[in-house]
Short mmCIF file of C-alpha atoms in Angstrom, two decimals:
data_model
loop_
_atom_site.label_atom_id
_atom_site.label_comp_id
_atom_site.label_asym_id
_atom_site.label_seq_id
_atom_site.Cartn_x
_atom_site.Cartn_y
_atom_site.Cartn_z
CA UNK I 9 -14.70 -5.74 2.28
CA UNK I 10 -15.55 -8.94 4.12
CA UNK I 11 -16.30 -8.85 7.80
CA UNK I 12 -17.40 -5.94 9.96
CA UNK I 13 -15.40 -3.13 11.52
CA UNK I 14 -15.91 -1.98 15.09
CA UNK I 15 -15.33 1.65 14.01
CA UNK I 16 -13.94 3.53 11.02
CA UNK I 17 -10.32 2.53 10.48
CA UNK I 18 -8.95 6.05 10.63
CA UNK I 19 -5.29 6.76 9.92
CA UNK I 20 -4.97 10.20 11.51
CA UNK I 21 -2.18 11.06 13.90
CA UNK I 22 -4.51 11.37 16.90
CA UNK I 23 -7.19 8.81 16.19
CA UNK I 24 -7.08 6.72 19.32
CA UNK I 25 -5.26 6.36 22.61
CA UNK I 26 -2.51 3.78 22.60
CA UNK I 27 -2.49 1.23 25.38
CA UNK I 28 0.11 -1.04 23.74
CA UNK I 29 3.55 0.21 24.67
CA UNK I 30 6.74 -0.06 22.61
CA UNK I 31 7.79 -3.31 24.28
CA UNK I 32 4.40 -4.87 23.52
CA UNK I 33 4.63 -3.90 19.86
CA UNK I 34 8.23 -5.10 19.53
CA UNK I 35 7.21 -8.47 20.97
CA UNK I 36 4.25 -8.76 18.63
CA UNK I 37 6.42 -7.91 15.63
CA UNK I 38 9.07 -10.44 16.65
CA UNK I 39 6.44 -13.17 17.03
CA UNK I 40 4.61 -12.27 13.79
CA UNK I 41 7.65 -12.10 11.51
CA UNK I 42 8.08 -15.91 11.29
CA UNK I 43 4.44 -16.19 10.23
CA UNK I 44 4.87 -13.70 7.38
CA UNK I 45 8.14 -15.35 6.33
CA UNK I 46 6.53 -18.78 6.26
CA UNK I 47 3.67 -17.43 4.13
CA UNK I 48 6.18 -15.75 1.80
CA UNK I 49 7.93 -19.10 1.40
CA UNK I 50 4.62 -20.69 0.40
CA UNK I 51 4.38 -18.10 -2.38
CA UNK I 52 8.03 -18.42 -3.40
CA UNK I 53 7.76 -22.21 -3.65
CA UNK I 54 4.76 -21.92 -6.00
CA UNK I 55 5.91 -18.93 -8.05
CA UNK I 56 6.46 -19.59 -11.75
CA UNK I 57 4.82 -22.97 -11.36
CA UNK I 58 1.36 -23.70 -12.72
CA UNK I 59 -1.03 -21.97 -10.33
CA UNK I 60 -4.70 -22.81 -10.18
CA UNK I 61 -6.36 -19.52 -11.08
CA UNK I 62 -9.96 -18.42 -10.89
CA UNK I 63 -11.41 -15.00 -11.60
CA UNK I 64 -13.38 -12.79 -9.24
CA UNK I 65 -13.51 -10.46 -12.26
CA UNK I 66 -11.38 -9.96 -15.36
CA UNK I 67 -8.81 -7.95 -13.41
CA UNK I 68 -9.23 -9.57 -9.99
CA UNK I 69 -7.82 -13.10 -9.66
CA UNK I 70 -7.34 -15.60 -6.87
CA UNK I 71 -4.97 -18.58 -6.95
CA UNK I 72 -4.34 -21.66 -4.88
CA UNK I 73 -1.29 -19.82 -3.53
CA UNK I 74 -3.51 -17.04 -2.09
CA UNK I 75 -5.57 -19.65 -0.26
CA UNK I 76 -2.58 -21.67 1.00
CA UNK I 77 -0.82 -18.55 2.24
CA UNK I 78 -3.89 -17.25 4.07
CA UNK I 79 -4.59 -20.65 5.63
CA UNK I 80 -1.07 -20.78 7.05
CA UNK I 81 -1.27 -17.19 8.31
CA UNK I 82 -4.59 -17.77 10.05
CA UNK I 83 -3.41 -20.96 11.71
CA UNK I 84 -0.13 -19.51 12.94
CA UNK I 85 -1.46 -16.09 14.00
CA UNK I 86 -4.25 -17.78 15.94
CA UNK I 87 -1.71 -19.99 17.71
CA UNK I 88 0.50 -17.01 18.63
CA UNK I 89 -2.19 -14.40 19.29
CA UNK I 90 -5.41 -16.19 20.31
CA UNK I 91 -7.08 -12.95 21.43
CA UNK I 92 -6.49 -11.14 18.12
CA UNK I 93 -9.12 -11.09 15.37
CA UNK I 94 -8.05 -11.87 11.81
CA UNK I 95 -9.53 -10.35 8.65
CA UNK I 96 -8.16 -11.77 5.41
CA UNK I 97 -8.76 -10.85 1.80
CA UNK I 98 -9.89 -14.34 0.87
CA UNK I 99 -11.47 -15.63 4.08
CA UNK I 100 -12.97 -12.44 5.48
CA UNK I 101 -13.44 -12.26 9.23
CA UNK I 102 -14.75 -9.96 11.91
CA UNK I 103 -12.79 -6.86 12.82
CA UNK I 104 -12.49 -5.54 16.35
CA UNK I 105 -10.42 -3.46 18.70
CA UNK I 106 -7.32 -5.55 17.91
CA UNK I 107 -7.24 -7.29 14.54
CA UNK I 108 -4.81 -8.47 11.89
CA UNK I 109 -5.63 -7.36 8.35
CA UNK I 110 -3.96 -9.81 6.00
CA UNK I 111 -3.35 -9.88 2.27
CA UNK I 112 -1.87 -13.35 1.74
CA UNK I 113 -0.85 -12.49 -1.84
CA UNK I 114 -0.91 -8.86 -2.93
CA UNK I 115 -0.20 -8.76 -6.66
CA UNK I 116 -2.04 -11.97 -7.55
CA UNK I 117 -2.22 -11.10 -11.24
CA UNK I 118 1.52 -10.52 -11.29
CA UNK I 119 2.09 -13.83 -9.51
CA UNK I 120 -0.13 -15.71 -11.94
CA UNK I 121 1.90 -14.35 -14.86
CA UNK I 122 5.31 -15.04 -13.29
CA UNK I 123 5.99 -11.34 -12.55
CA UNK I 124 8.11 -10.77 -9.40
CA UNK I 125 6.07 -7.89 -7.90
CA UNK I 126 3.98 -9.74 -5.30
CA UNK I 127 4.06 -9.97 -1.53
CA UNK I 128 2.54 -10.97 1.78
CA UNK I 129 1.15 -8.03 3.76
CA UNK I 130 0.10 -8.18 7.43
CA UNK I 131 -0.99 -5.28 9.64
CA UNK I 132 -2.10 -5.32 13.25
CA UNK I 133 -4.73 -2.61 13.73
CA UNK I 134 -5.47 -1.41 17.24
CA UNK I 135 -8.54 0.77 17.81
CA UNK I 136 -8.47 1.85 14.17
CA UNK I 137 -4.73 2.49 13.90
CA UNK I 138 -2.07 0.29 12.25
CA UNK I 139 0.49 -0.41 14.97
CA UNK I 140 2.52 -3.30 13.52
CA UNK I 141 3.20 -3.91 9.84
CA UNK I 142 5.06 -6.49 7.75
CA UNK I 143 5.42 -6.72 3.98
CA UNK I 144 7.58 -9.44 2.42
CA UNK I 145 8.23 -9.66 -1.33
CA UNK I 146 10.07 -12.98 -1.71
CA UNK I 147 10.89 -12.79 -5.43
CA UNK I 148 12.47 -9.37 -4.83
CA UNK I 149 14.24 -10.45 -1.62
CA UNK I 150 12.70 -7.48 0.21
CA UNK I 151 11.24 -7.32 3.70
CA UNK I 152 9.80 -4.23 5.36
CA UNK I 153 8.59 -4.11 8.96
CA UNK I 154 7.55 -1.44 11.45
CA UNK I 155 5.95 -0.72 14.78
CA UNK I 156 4.12 2.48 15.60
CA UNK I 157 6.68 4.89 17.04
CA UNK I 158 9.52 2.46 16.44
CA UNK I 159 10.46 3.34 12.86
CA UNK I 160 10.50 1.18 9.75
CA UNK I 161 13.22 -0.98 8.23
CA UNK I 162 13.84 -2.57 4.85
CA UNK I 163 15.97 -5.70 5.12
CA UNK I 164 17.07 -4.48 8.53
CA UNK I 165 18.15 -0.96 7.45
CA UNK I 166 16.23 2.05 8.73
CA UNK I 167 14.08 3.77 6.07
CA UNK I 168 13.39 7.42 5.38
CA UNK I 169 11.21 9.04 2.75
CA UNK I 170 12.85 10.96 -0.10
CA UNK I 171 13.89 14.61 0.01
CA UNK I 172 12.37 15.53 -3.36
CA UNK I 173 10.61 18.92 -3.36
CA UNK I 174 9.69 19.46 -7.03
CA UNK I 175 7.25 17.46 -9.10
CA UNK I 176 9.65 17.92 -12.03
CA UNK I 177 12.12 15.69 -10.16
CA UNK I 178 9.67 13.17 -8.73
CA UNK I 179 9.15 9.49 -9.48
CA UNK I 180 5.61 8.45 -8.61
CA UNK I 181 3.59 5.25 -8.50
CA UNK I 182 -0.11 4.50 -8.83
CA UNK I 183 -2.65 1.82 -9.61
CA UNK I 184 -6.02 1.44 -11.27
CA UNK I 185 -9.24 0.06 -9.75
CA UNK I 186 -10.81 -3.20 -10.87
CA UNK I 187 -13.75 -1.22 -12.34
CA UNK I 188 -11.49 0.83 -14.62
CA UNK I 189 -13.15 -0.43 -17.81
CA UNK I 190 -16.68 0.49 -16.74
CA UNK I 191 -16.51 3.70 -14.66
CA UNK I 192 -15.17 7.18 -15.18
CA UNK I 193 -13.37 7.39 -11.82
CA UNK I 194 -10.62 5.15 -13.15
CA UNK I 195 -7.51 7.29 -12.44
CA UNK I 196 -6.47 7.50 -16.11
CA UNK I 197 -6.57 11.29 -16.41
CA UNK I 198 -4.50 11.89 -13.27
CA UNK I 199 -2.05 9.21 -14.37
CA UNK I 200 -1.49 10.79 -17.80
CA UNK I 201 -1.21 14.31 -16.43
CA UNK I 202 1.24 13.44 -13.65
CA UNK I 203 3.26 11.16 -15.90
CA UNK I 204 3.78 14.14 -18.19
CA UNK I 205 4.71 16.38 -15.26
CA UNK I 206 7.34 14.23 -13.50
CA UNK I 207 10.15 11.76 -14.11
CA UNK I 208 7.35 9.27 -14.59
CA UNK I 209 4.59 7.26 -12.93
CA UNK I 210 5.17 3.55 -12.39
CA UNK I 211 2.35 1.03 -12.15
CA UNK I 212 3.56 -2.32 -10.78
CA UNK I 213 0.31 -3.89 -9.58
CA UNK I 214 1.07 -4.52 -5.89
CA UNK I 215 0.05 -1.56 -3.74
CA UNK I 216 1.57 -2.89 -0.51
CA UNK I 217 5.01 -2.98 -2.16
CA UNK I 218 4.57 0.35 -3.92
CA UNK I 219 3.54 2.22 -0.77
CA UNK I 220 6.44 0.60 1.08
CA UNK I 221 8.72 1.98 -1.64
CA UNK I 222 7.51 5.48 -0.74
CA UNK I 223 8.66 4.77 2.81
CA UNK I 224 12.14 3.70 1.70
CA UNK I 225 12.55 6.62 -0.72
CA UNK I 226 12.37 4.62 -3.98
CA UNK I 227 9.19 6.52 -4.92
CA UNK I 228 8.32 10.05 -3.92
CA UNK I 229 4.58 9.34 -3.74
CA UNK I 230 1.85 6.82 -4.48
CA UNK I 231 -1.88 7.25 -4.97
CA UNK I 232 -4.70 4.87 -5.80
CA UNK I 233 -8.39 4.22 -5.34
CA UNK I 234 -10.38 1.07 -4.76
CA UNK I 235 -8.00 -0.25 -2.12
CA UNK I 236 -8.88 -2.37 0.92
CA UNK I 237 -7.53 -2.32 4.51
CA UNK I 238 -5.34 -5.39 3.89
CA UNK I 239 -3.80 -3.60 0.87
CA UNK I 240 -2.69 -0.53 2.79
CA UNK I 241 -2.59 -1.24 6.53
CA UNK I 242 1.07 -2.24 6.83
CA UNK I 243 2.70 -0.01 4.26
CA UNK I 244 0.91 3.20 5.23
CA UNK I 245 2.34 2.66 8.71
CA UNK I 246 5.75 2.41 7.03
CA UNK I 247 5.32 5.78 5.32
CA UNK I 248 4.39 7.50 8.55
CA UNK I 249 7.26 5.92 10.43
CA UNK I 250 9.66 7.01 7.66
CA UNK I 251 8.59 10.65 7.98
CA UNK I 252 6.02 10.79 5.20
CA UNK I 253 2.34 11.66 5.03
CA UNK I 254 -0.75 9.56 4.28
CA UNK I 255 -4.17 11.14 3.63
CA UNK I 256 -7.21 10.99 1.42
CA UNK I 257 -6.78 12.68 -1.97
CA UNK I 258 -7.98 16.02 -0.56
CA UNK I 259 -5.48 15.98 2.31
CA UNK I 260 -7.99 14.96 4.97
CA UNK I 261 -7.46 12.08 7.43
CA UNK I 262 -8.08 8.79 5.68
CA UNK I 263 -9.82 5.60 6.73
CA UNK I 264 -8.20 2.29 5.91
CA UNK I 265 -11.47 1.20 4.33
CA UNK I 266 -12.05 4.44 2.40
CA UNK I 267 -10.40 3.10 -0.75
CA UNK I 268 -8.55 6.31 -1.69
CA UNK I 269 -4.98 6.81 -0.53
CA UNK I 270 -2.33 9.47 -1.17
CA UNK I 271 1.03 8.58 0.41
CA UNK I 272 4.03 10.84 -0.11
CA UNK I 273 7.29 12.13 1.29
CA UNK I 274 5.28 15.05 2.69
CA UNK I 275 7.12 17.70 0.69
CA UNK I 276 5.06 17.02 -2.42
CA UNK I 277 1.81 16.24 -0.68
CA UNK I 278 -0.08 19.52 -1.04
CA UNK I 279 0.84 19.85 -4.70
CA UNK I 280 -0.22 16.27 -5.46
CA UNK I 281 -3.47 16.74 -3.57
CA UNK I 282 -4.28 19.74 -5.76
CA UNK I 283 -3.33 17.77 -8.87
CA UNK I 284 -5.64 14.89 -7.93
CA UNK I 285 -8.43 17.42 -7.42
CA UNK I 286 -8.07 18.37 -11.11
CA UNK I 287 -5.78 21.41 -10.82
CA UNK I 288 -6.12 23.26 -14.13
CA UNK I 289 -2.39 24.05 -14.18
CA UNK I 290 -1.65 20.43 -15.07
CA UNK I 291 -0.61 19.93 -18.70
CA UNK I 292 -3.39 18.79 -21.03
CA UNK I 293 -3.44 15.07 -21.71
CA UNK I 294 -4.10 15.61 -25.42
CA UNK I 295 -1.88 18.65 -26.02
CA UNK I 296 1.73 19.15 -27.02
CA UNK I 297 2.99 20.88 -23.85
CA UNK I 298 4.29 17.93 -21.88
CA UNK I 299 6.94 19.25 -19.52
CA UNK I 300 6.12 20.37 -16.02
CA UNK I 301 8.13 23.55 -15.51
CA UNK I 302 5.88 26.63 -15.49
CA UNK I 303 2.71 24.63 -16.12
CA UNK I 304 2.79 23.02 -12.70
CA UNK I 305 3.92 25.79 -10.36
CA UNK I 306 2.50 29.17 -9.60
CA UNK I 307 4.99 32.03 -9.13
CA UNK I 308 7.01 31.45 -5.99
CA UNK I 309 5.70 27.92 -5.47
CA UNK I 310 8.33 25.38 -4.41
CA UNK I 311 6.71 22.01 -5.08
#
């Protein structure tokens, strides 16, 4: 990632002492929402136009909309919060004890193709912990926001994670890293195995939206690798505030800049963690036994 971090961006429940109280966070959220909405309007106004596109790699694009959105966000956040650092996907920046991590256009490839799954994502990180988060998906007319300890809302309604307890009944989401064509740690095996074991695994190409959809109960879990702090900062806060769990694949506390994220409703978390570790009870990807049932649960195991 661009810029430097003052310390690992841990997302464990007891990472750092909080000196920002609930009123502080509510005020910051109220003042930051117009910035995110203005950036989302920049994207909406340019969507399905003729974007100027250049490639960082075959599967990693940047458009003029990314740059315009980030420029607006930087200008307006600096005006509102002059003491806060800003780290953006396109412009980089120096992290610090209090910094905004900004993805001005998550889902750039979708946007460039006219697909509606794209968003603005902004997270305020304090001493390594996301404390304020906003994700706005203008083409979907969806807005999520949260403060640490204050809960999370989608379009103003309070969110909770799903109640699903069995993988057989779960709808999952995932993504694939930009290096998927050249390296073996590309998530394909886990995707095929878990797709065979559940109601399905969706891949929509905008991790900030997909993790937010775990928080609002649309998905039961999401996992991915190769992610950056601006991809996950806001929406992982949402999952926690909605009663879910966010860890590394092995269940350990996760750093925002670690790249690997497992976010779930909590009830499925241990089972998914074992699956991502290569649990041999998963159905074979090249065999004929495709349903979960007895292949996924040991005797007496709930989920």
